[in-house]
mmCIF file of C-alpha atoms and ligand atoms in Angstrom:
data_model
loop_
_atom_site.group_PDB
_atom_site.id
_atom_site.type_symbol
_atom_site.label_atom_id
_atom_site.label_comp_id
_atom_site.label_asym_id
_atom_site.label_seq_id
_atom_site.Cartn_x
_atom_site.Cartn_y
_atom_site.Cartn_z
ATOM 1 C CA MET A 7 81.991 80.337 16.666
ATOM 2 C CA ALA A 8 81.858 76.577 16.892
ATOM 3 C CA ILE A 9 80.337 74.580 19.716
ATOM 4 C CA GLU A 10 83.116 72.339 21.009
ATOM 5 C CA ARG A 11 83.659 69.766 23.735
ATOM 6 C CA THR A 12 86.744 69.505 25.913
ATOM 7 C CA LEU A 13 87.966 67.110 28.600
ATOM 8 C CA SER A 14 88.401 68.583 32.068
ATOM 9 C CA ILE A 15 89.823 66.970 35.187
ATOM 10 C CA ILE A 16 89.463 68.350 38.704
ATOM 11 C CA LYS A 17 92.734 67.101 40.167
ATOM 12 C CA PRO A 18 93.488 65.477 43.574
ATOM 13 C CA ASP A 19 94.691 68.699 45.241
ATOM 14 C CA ALA A 20 91.235 70.189 44.534
ATOM 15 C CA THR A 21 89.086 67.161 45.444
ATOM 16 C CA GLU A 22 91.035 66.825 48.706
ATOM 17 C CA ARG A 23 90.012 70.385 49.606
ATOM 18 C CA ASP A 24 86.366 69.901 48.467
ATOM 19 C CA LEU A 25 86.671 72.486 45.702
ATOM 20 C CA THR A 26 84.614 70.568 43.099
ATOM 21 C CA GLY A 27 81.533 72.759 43.494
ATOM 22 C CA GLN A 28 83.442 76.042 43.393
ATOM 23 C CA ILE A 29 85.370 74.947 40.298
ATOM 24 C CA ASN A 30 82.199 73.756 38.562
ATOM 25 C CA ALA A 31 80.616 77.145 39.255
ATOM 26 C CA ARG A 32 83.516 78.793 37.394
ATOM 27 C CA PHE A 33 82.881 76.580 34.356
ATOM 28 C CA GLU A 34 79.131 77.181 34.327
ATOM 29 C CA GLY A 35 79.629 80.908 34.870
ATOM 30 C CA ALA A 36 81.897 80.986 31.822
ATOM 31 C CA GLY A 37 79.350 79.317 29.537
ATOM 32 C CA LEU A 38 80.877 75.856 29.771
ATOM 33 C CA ARG A 39 78.105 73.308 30.358
ATOM 34 C CA ILE A 40 79.037 70.098 32.203
ATOM 35 C CA VAL A 41 77.612 67.473 29.838
ATOM 36 C CA ALA A 42 79.312 64.465 31.502
ATOM 37 C CA GLN A 43 80.961 64.008 34.883
ATOM 38 C CA LYS A 44 82.228 61.217 37.134
ATOM 39 C CA ARG A 45 84.477 60.816 40.143
ATOM 40 C CA LEU A 46 87.270 58.225 39.806
ATOM 41 C CA HIS A 47 90.367 57.142 41.634
ATOM 42 C CA LEU A 48 92.897 56.703 38.826
ATOM 43 C CA SER A 49 95.161 53.655 38.870
ATOM 44 C CA GLU A 50 98.860 54.117 38.187
ATOM 45 C CA ALA A 51 98.418 52.524 34.743
ATOM 46 C CA GLN A 52 95.517 54.857 33.897
ATOM 47 C CA ALA A 53 97.449 57.979 34.940
ATOM 48 C CA GLN A 54 100.541 56.823 33.034
ATOM 49 C CA ALA A 55 98.451 56.232 29.913
ATOM 50 C CA PHE A 56 96.572 59.528 30.160
ATOM 51 C CA TYR A 57 99.830 61.500 30.501
ATOM 52 C CA ALA A 58 101.876 59.314 28.085
ATOM 53 C CA VAL A 59 102.670 62.433 26.016
ATOM 54 C CA HIS A 60 104.777 63.637 28.969
ATOM 55 C CA LYS A 61 106.606 60.355 29.668
ATOM 56 C CA GLU A 62 110.049 61.742 28.795
ATOM 57 C CA ARG A 63 109.610 64.827 30.992
ATOM 58 C CA PRO A 64 111.440 64.964 34.343
ATOM 59 C CA PHE A 65 108.173 65.546 36.239
ATOM 60 C CA TYR A 66 106.337 62.498 34.780
ATOM 61 C CA ALA A 67 106.768 60.087 37.717
ATOM 62 C CA ASP A 68 105.816 62.759 40.248
ATOM 63 C CA LEU A 69 102.817 63.762 38.116
ATOM 64 C CA VAL A 70 101.557 60.161 38.018
ATOM 65 C CA ALA A 71 102.015 59.849 41.808
ATOM 66 C CA PHE A 72 100.113 63.107 42.327
ATOM 67 C CA MET A 73 97.237 62.167 40.010
ATOM 68 C CA THR A 74 96.733 58.825 41.787
ATOM 69 C CA ARG A 75 96.955 59.982 45.411
ATOM 70 C CA ALA A 76 93.250 60.876 45.752
ATOM 71 C CA PRO A 77 90.092 60.903 43.598
ATOM 72 C CA VAL A 78 89.673 63.086 40.536
ATOM 73 C CA VAL A 79 86.503 64.340 38.832
ATOM 74 C CA VAL A 80 86.597 63.868 35.063
ATOM 75 C CA GLN A 81 84.142 65.835 32.974
ATOM 76 C CA VAL A 82 83.194 66.905 29.481
ATOM 77 C CA LEU A 83 82.583 70.633 29.078
ATOM 78 C CA GLU A 84 80.591 71.930 26.109
ATOM 79 C CA GLY A 85 80.238 75.447 24.776
ATOM 80 C CA GLU A 86 81.331 77.994 22.205
ATOM 81 C CA ASN A 87 85.060 77.654 21.640
ATOM 82 C CA ALA A 88 85.129 75.368 24.685
ATOM 83 C CA ILE A 89 88.739 74.204 24.352
ATOM 84 C CA ALA A 90 90.286 77.692 24.360
ATOM 85 C CA ARG A 91 87.629 79.101 26.685
ATOM 86 C CA ASN A 92 88.386 76.448 29.293
ATOM 87 C CA ARG A 93 92.128 77.138 29.033
ATOM 88 C CA GLU A 94 91.350 80.831 29.755
ATOM 89 C CA VAL A 95 89.202 79.958 32.757
ATOM 90 C CA MET A 96 91.917 77.576 34.049
ATOM 91 C CA GLY A 97 94.829 80.009 33.739
ATOM 92 C CA ALA A 98 98.514 79.264 33.145
ATOM 93 C CA THR A 99 100.047 75.909 34.167
ATOM 94 C CA ASP A 100 102.134 77.655 36.853
ATOM 95 C CA PRO A 101 99.740 79.438 39.242
ATOM 96 C CA ALA A 102 102.416 82.077 39.878
ATOM 97 C CA LYS A 103 101.986 83.068 36.216
ATOM 98 C CA ALA A 104 98.200 82.672 36.034
ATOM 99 C CA ASP A 105 95.957 85.706 35.480
ATOM 100 C CA THR A 106 93.793 87.123 38.258
ATOM 101 C CA GLY A 107 90.406 85.439 38.519
ATOM 102 C CA THR A 108 91.490 82.125 36.958
ATOM 103 C CA ILE A 109 90.979 78.769 38.682
ATOM 104 C CA ARG A 110 94.697 78.122 38.974
ATOM 105 C CA LYS A 111 95.436 81.598 40.359
ATOM 106 C CA ASP A 112 92.746 81.219 42.993
ATOM 107 C CA PHE A 113 93.057 77.520 43.924
ATOM 108 C CA ALA A 114 96.289 75.878 42.670
ATOM 109 C CA GLN A 115 99.015 75.046 45.160
ATOM 110 C CA ASN A 116 102.003 74.867 42.773
ATOM 111 C CA ILE A 117 102.929 74.056 39.146
ATOM 112 C CA GLU A 118 102.164 70.355 39.677
ATOM 113 C CA ALA A 119 99.181 70.508 42.065
ATOM 114 C CA ASN A 120 97.396 72.986 39.844
ATOM 115 C CA SER A 121 93.785 71.903 40.442
ATOM 116 C CA VAL A 122 92.574 71.325 36.878
ATOM 117 C CA HIS A 123 93.421 69.735 33.535
ATOM 118 C CA GLY A 124 91.983 70.896 30.212
ATOM 119 C CA SER A 125 92.523 69.580 26.684
ATOM 120 C CA ASP A 126 94.735 71.795 24.508
ATOM 121 C CA ALA A 127 93.449 71.162 20.942
ATOM 122 C CA PRO A 128 90.554 69.521 19.069
ATOM 123 C CA GLU A 129 92.502 66.300 18.429
ATOM 124 C CA THR A 130 93.574 65.877 22.053
ATOM 125 C CA ALA A 131 90.083 66.805 23.277
ATOM 126 C CA ALA A 132 88.560 63.991 21.186
ATOM 127 C CA GLN A 133 91.184 61.484 22.383
ATOM 128 C CA GLU A 134 90.911 62.509 26.024
ATOM 129 C CA ILE A 135 87.088 62.459 26.047
ATOM 130 C CA ALA A 136 87.161 58.942 24.538
ATOM 131 C CA PHE A 137 89.704 57.876 27.194
ATOM 132 C CA PHE A 138 87.113 58.396 29.953
ATOM 133 C CA PHE A 139 83.629 58.450 28.397
ATOM 134 C CA SER A 140 81.516 56.502 25.946
ATOM 135 C CA ALA A 141 79.103 58.399 23.703
ATOM 136 C CA ILE A 142 76.065 57.296 25.733
ATOM 137 C CA GLU A 143 77.492 58.945 28.880
ATOM 138 C CA ILE A 144 77.686 62.419 27.290
ATOM 139 C CA VAL A 145 74.372 64.260 27.380
ATOM 140 C CA GLY A 146 74.483 67.717 25.811
HETATM 141 P P1 LIG B 214 98.749 72.041 31.224
HETATM 142 O O1 LIG B 214 98.073 71.187 32.282
HETATM 143 O O2 LIG B 214 98.634 73.517 31.532
HETATM 144 O O3 LIG B 214 98.302 71.708 29.821
HETATM 145 P P2 LIG B 214 101.213 70.572 30.642
HETATM 146 O O4 LIG B 214 100.411 69.795 29.643
HETATM 147 O O5 LIG B 214 102.484 71.199 30.171
HETATM 148 O O6 LIG B 214 100.326 71.737 31.322
HETATM 149 O O7 LIG B 214 101.588 69.641 31.881
HETATM 150 C C1 LIG B 214 100.678 68.675 32.363
HETATM 151 C C2 LIG B 214 100.690 68.730 33.874
HETATM 152 O O8 LIG B 214 101.978 68.316 34.348
HETATM 153 C C3 LIG B 214 100.501 70.125 34.497
HETATM 154 O O9 LIG B 214 99.160 70.532 34.561
HETATM 155 C C4 LIG B 214 101.098 69.928 35.861
HETATM 156 O O10 LIG B 214 100.230 69.205 36.740
HETATM 157 C C5 LIG B 214 102.318 69.044 35.521
HETATM 158 N N1 LIG B 214 103.508 69.861 35.243
HETATM 159 C C6 LIG B 214 103.761 70.588 34.137
HETATM 160 N N2 LIG B 214 104.956 71.197 34.205
HETATM 161 C C7 LIG B 214 105.502 70.808 35.391
HETATM 162 C C8 LIG B 214 106.727 71.095 36.074
HETATM 163 N N3 LIG B 214 107.657 71.885 35.518
HETATM 164 N N4 LIG B 214 106.932 70.536 37.286
HETATM 165 C C9 LIG B 214 106.004 69.713 37.847
HETATM 166 N N5 LIG B 214 104.837 69.401 37.267
HETATM 167 C C10 LIG B 214 104.565 69.945 36.063
HETATM 168 MG MG1 LIG B 215 98.534 69.935 28.771
#
C-alpha cells in the first residue's frame, strides 16, 4: 500500500465545542500522522475558493457562512492509503448515515455541520494541501 497525504479540516462546529484533541486522537489511533497543522479563521473569499467545486449546489452559500463563522484547524494527514482511510474514519457526509465509531457519527450535528473535511482523491488532496500549506510547513 502507498503512503499518501490528505488534507483534513476540523470544522467550526467542532472547534466551537473544543473537539480538536478528541478528533486528532481518532486520526492518530487510525495510523494517520498529523504532519502539518494550523488554526485559521477563513475569510469568505477563502471559503468560497476552497469549496468552488460546489458553487452551483443549493447549499453553497450556507456552507461558506458555516465555514467562516468560527476558526477551523487545517491539517495534513499522512499514512498508508491516507485518503481512503481518512474518509473511513470520518464517516458519511450525513451523520445520520455514518457508521458507528466514525467521527461524524459521534460528533457531527447535521449534514452541514459535520465536524470534518477530508480530500476525496489524490488530485484533490494535492490541490487542497497546496491551498493551505507550503512544502516547508509539512514535516513527515
Ligand atoms: P464530504 O465533505 O463528505 O466530501 P461533499 O463534498 O459532498 O461531502 O460536501 C461538502 C460539504 O458540504 C459537506 O461536508 C457538508 O458540510 C456540506 N454539505 C454537503 N451536502 C449538503 C447538504 N445536502 N446540505 C447542506 N450541506 C451539505
Ligand atoms: Mg467532498
